């Protein structure tokens, strides 16, 4: 335990995801020893992101405008929507350069343990986007974990009756991986999603 401002900084840093007590202490002392100008820039960047960044009114992605650059881009295919859990997932898909449609960010995944049900996600907004006949396909790209699978299952059950084509990202073995290290669920999904050659 440290006195005053140092302990307050350690406590606040420790509230960040993935930062344990030791990491919080290490970061606090780095900030304490760092150049004042560098820390001023860090402080300004944090303040700027909290005051200027908001969520796109169409897809829920982060943006400094009412609509994000992807939703504003007329070259994007409006007939295909890729549904992801978080904004960081949009960037992951964009890095592949293989998807030219639009996105819908749910804002999380169904997790009863954490008290997150479908009503806390942006499912209603997704259904609103389907009210006209523009969207022809929904690609569900949730994480391949228990919460992501629960979310995907819920979305499939909700979207199928509407009549829109629903697909799920294939999952399976990573490139460069070894079969002996693959868990049963991953290997099972790889077999189920196999492609004819």
Short mmCIF file of C-alpha atoms in Angstrom, two decimals:
data_model
loop_
_atom_site.label_atom_id
_atom_site.label_comp_id
_atom_site.label_asym_id
_atom_site.label_seq_id
_atom_site.Cartn_x
_atom_site.Cartn_y
_atom_site.Cartn_z
CA UNK A 1 0.00 0.00 0.00
CA UNK A 2 1.25 3.41 -1.01
CA UNK A 3 0.16 6.85 0.05
CA UNK A 4 -2.41 9.08 -1.61
CA UNK A 5 -2.13 9.71 -5.34
CA UNK A 6 0.15 6.74 -6.09
CA UNK A 7 -2.25 4.25 -4.50
CA UNK A 8 -5.24 5.90 -6.17
CA UNK A 9 -3.52 5.53 -9.55
CA UNK A 10 -2.69 1.87 -8.85
CA UNK A 11 -6.30 1.24 -7.81
CA UNK A 12 -7.69 2.90 -10.96
CA UNK A 13 -5.28 1.09 -13.28
CA UNK A 14 -6.16 -2.19 -11.56
CA UNK A 15 -9.79 -1.71 -12.63
CA UNK A 16 -8.82 -1.99 -16.31
CA UNK A 17 -9.47 -5.37 -17.95
CA UNK A 18 -6.47 -7.69 -17.95
CA UNK A 19 -4.53 -5.56 -15.46
CA UNK A 20 -3.81 -7.31 -12.18
CA UNK A 21 -2.33 -5.71 -9.02
CA UNK A 22 1.31 -6.24 -10.09
CA UNK A 23 0.71 -4.84 -13.59
CA UNK A 24 -1.16 -1.87 -12.13
CA UNK A 25 1.73 -1.14 -9.80
CA UNK A 26 4.26 -1.48 -12.64
CA UNK A 27 2.22 0.89 -14.86
CA UNK A 28 1.77 3.41 -12.05
CA UNK A 29 5.51 3.59 -11.45
CA UNK A 30 6.16 3.85 -15.18
CA UNK A 31 3.78 6.83 -15.30
CA UNK A 32 5.45 8.33 -12.23
CA UNK A 33 8.94 8.05 -13.76
CA UNK A 34 7.97 8.95 -17.36
CA UNK A 35 8.50 12.30 -19.03
CA UNK A 36 5.76 14.77 -18.03
CA UNK A 37 5.11 15.71 -21.68
CA UNK A 38 4.51 12.07 -22.65
CA UNK A 39 2.04 11.65 -19.80
CA UNK A 40 0.28 14.88 -20.76
CA UNK A 41 -0.21 13.46 -24.29
CA UNK A 42 -1.53 10.21 -22.80
CA UNK A 43 -3.96 12.14 -20.60
CA UNK A 44 -5.14 14.23 -23.57
CA UNK A 45 -5.62 11.09 -25.70
CA UNK A 46 -7.78 9.50 -23.00
CA UNK A 47 -9.84 12.68 -22.60
CA UNK A 48 -10.23 13.04 -26.38
CA UNK A 49 -11.45 9.47 -26.85
CA UNK A 50 -14.05 9.94 -24.10
CA UNK A 51 -15.31 13.28 -25.47
CA UNK A 52 -15.08 12.80 -29.26
CA UNK A 53 -15.73 9.11 -29.90
CA UNK A 54 -19.28 7.78 -30.00
CA UNK A 55 -21.05 4.82 -31.55
CA UNK A 56 -22.32 4.77 -35.13
CA UNK A 57 -26.09 5.27 -35.21
CA UNK A 58 -26.42 2.60 -37.91
CA UNK A 59 -24.05 -0.23 -37.01
CA UNK A 60 -22.77 0.54 -33.50
CA UNK A 61 -19.09 0.74 -34.49
CA UNK A 62 -16.89 3.43 -32.92
CA UNK A 63 -16.82 6.71 -34.81
CA UNK A 64 -16.14 10.39 -34.31
CA UNK A 65 -19.20 11.18 -36.46
CA UNK A 66 -22.82 10.07 -36.23
CA UNK A 67 -22.11 7.33 -38.78
CA UNK A 68 -18.84 5.44 -39.17
CA UNK A 69 -16.67 5.50 -42.30
CA UNK A 70 -17.81 2.00 -43.32
CA UNK A 71 -21.51 2.91 -43.20
CA UNK A 72 -20.78 6.14 -45.13
CA UNK A 73 -18.80 4.32 -47.85
CA UNK A 74 -21.07 3.91 -50.93
CA UNK A 75 -18.72 1.22 -52.32
CA UNK A 76 -19.63 -1.17 -49.50
CA UNK A 77 -22.24 -3.83 -50.28
CA UNK A 78 -25.36 -2.90 -48.28
CA UNK A 79 -26.98 -6.28 -49.01
CA UNK A 80 -24.60 -8.18 -46.67
CA UNK A 81 -24.22 -7.51 -42.95
CA UNK A 82 -21.53 -9.15 -40.83
CA UNK A 83 -22.66 -9.32 -37.20
CA UNK A 84 -19.84 -9.08 -34.65
CA UNK A 85 -19.68 -8.77 -30.87
CA UNK A 86 -17.42 -5.73 -30.46
CA UNK A 87 -15.89 -2.89 -32.52
CA UNK A 88 -12.48 -4.54 -32.28
CA UNK A 89 -13.96 -7.47 -34.22
CA UNK A 90 -14.77 -5.11 -37.12
CA UNK A 91 -11.09 -4.24 -37.39
CA UNK A 92 -10.14 -7.93 -37.25
CA UNK A 93 -12.43 -8.70 -40.21
CA UNK A 94 -11.28 -5.59 -42.10
CA UNK A 95 -7.64 -6.69 -41.83
CA UNK A 96 -8.51 -9.77 -43.91
CA UNK A 97 -9.53 -7.53 -46.85
CA UNK A 98 -12.00 -10.26 -47.87
CA UNK A 99 -15.30 -8.69 -46.75
CA UNK A 100 -16.80 -5.70 -48.57
CA UNK A 101 -20.23 -5.56 -46.90
CA UNK A 102 -21.45 -3.65 -43.87
CA UNK A 103 -21.31 -4.51 -40.16
CA UNK A 104 -23.52 -4.67 -37.11
CA UNK A 105 -21.86 -4.50 -33.68
CA UNK A 106 -23.92 -6.21 -30.96
CA UNK A 107 -22.04 -4.66 -28.05
CA UNK A 108 -21.24 -7.99 -26.40
CA UNK A 109 -22.43 -11.57 -26.27
CA UNK A 110 -25.12 -13.45 -24.38
CA UNK A 111 -23.73 -14.43 -20.98
CA UNK A 112 -26.27 -15.39 -18.30
CA UNK A 113 -23.50 -15.62 -15.68
CA UNK A 114 -22.67 -11.94 -16.29
CA UNK A 115 -26.34 -10.97 -16.50
CA UNK A 116 -26.20 -10.26 -20.25
CA UNK A 117 -29.26 -11.43 -22.12
CA UNK A 118 -30.30 -10.70 -25.70
CA UNK A 119 -32.19 -7.61 -24.54
CA UNK A 120 -28.90 -5.97 -23.54
CA UNK A 121 -27.42 -6.45 -27.02
CA UNK A 122 -28.18 -4.46 -30.17
CA UNK A 123 -30.46 -7.18 -31.61
CA UNK A 124 -33.49 -4.89 -31.91
CA UNK A 125 -31.40 -2.45 -33.97
CA UNK A 126 -30.33 -5.31 -36.25
CA UNK A 127 -33.95 -6.30 -36.83
CA UNK A 128 -34.77 -2.66 -37.65
CA UNK A 129 -32.06 -2.70 -40.33
CA UNK A 130 -33.84 -5.66 -41.93
CA UNK A 131 -37.18 -3.84 -42.22
CA UNK A 132 -36.69 -3.14 -45.94
CA UNK A 133 -35.51 -5.67 -48.52
CA UNK A 134 -31.97 -4.25 -48.90
CA UNK A 135 -30.23 -6.86 -46.74
CA UNK A 136 -30.04 -10.30 -48.38
CA UNK A 137 -27.53 -12.05 -46.10
CA UNK A 138 -26.46 -11.91 -42.47
CA UNK A 139 -23.07 -13.39 -41.62
CA UNK A 140 -22.76 -14.22 -37.94
CA UNK A 141 -19.16 -13.73 -36.82
CA UNK A 142 -19.34 -14.14 -33.05
CA UNK A 143 -16.43 -15.55 -31.06
CA UNK A 144 -16.02 -19.36 -31.05
CA UNK A 145 -16.60 -19.67 -27.30
CA UNK A 146 -19.61 -20.53 -25.13
CA UNK A 147 -20.99 -16.98 -25.12
CA UNK A 148 -20.40 -16.50 -28.86
CA UNK A 149 -22.08 -19.81 -29.68
CA UNK A 150 -25.08 -18.94 -27.48
CA UNK A 151 -25.35 -15.57 -29.22
CA UNK A 152 -25.08 -17.15 -32.68
CA UNK A 153 -27.75 -19.73 -31.84
CA UNK A 154 -30.10 -17.00 -30.58
CA UNK A 155 -29.52 -14.88 -33.70
CA UNK A 156 -30.08 -17.83 -36.04
CA UNK A 157 -33.40 -18.65 -34.32
CA UNK A 158 -34.44 -15.00 -34.47
CA UNK A 159 -33.39 -14.29 -38.07
CA UNK A 160 -34.39 -17.49 -39.90
CA UNK A 161 -38.18 -16.83 -39.72
CA UNK A 162 -37.64 -13.38 -41.28
CA UNK A 163 -36.49 -15.04 -44.50
CA UNK A 164 -33.04 -13.47 -44.77
CA UNK A 165 -30.12 -15.79 -45.62
CA UNK A 166 -28.11 -16.48 -42.47
CA UNK A 167 -24.60 -17.91 -42.49
CA UNK A 168 -21.99 -18.49 -39.82
CA UNK A 169 -18.25 -18.03 -40.17
CA UNK A 170 -16.50 -21.35 -40.62
CA UNK A 171 -14.22 -22.29 -37.78
CA UNK A 172 -11.74 -25.03 -37.24
CA UNK A 173 -8.05 -25.57 -37.29
CA UNK A 174 -5.69 -22.59 -37.46
CA UNK A 175 -3.13 -22.48 -40.24
CA UNK A 176 0.14 -23.83 -38.90
CA UNK A 177 -1.58 -25.71 -36.06
CA UNK A 178 -1.15 -29.37 -35.13
CA UNK A 179 -4.08 -31.79 -34.85
CA UNK A 180 -2.77 -33.20 -31.59
CA UNK A 181 -3.17 -29.79 -29.90
CA UNK A 182 -6.69 -29.08 -31.18
CA UNK A 183 -9.49 -29.41 -28.65
CA UNK A 184 -12.45 -31.67 -29.43
CA UNK A 185 -14.86 -28.82 -30.18
CA UNK A 186 -12.48 -27.17 -32.66
CA UNK A 187 -11.71 -30.44 -34.39
CA UNK A 188 -15.43 -31.30 -34.51
CA UNK A 189 -16.26 -27.92 -36.10
CA UNK A 190 -13.46 -28.44 -38.63
CA UNK A 191 -14.97 -31.77 -39.69
CA UNK A 192 -18.49 -30.35 -39.82
CA UNK A 193 -17.37 -27.37 -41.92
CA UNK A 194 -15.16 -29.30 -44.33
CA UNK A 195 -15.19 -28.20 -47.97
CA UNK A 196 -15.22 -30.33 -51.11
CA UNK A 197 -12.05 -30.01 -53.19
#
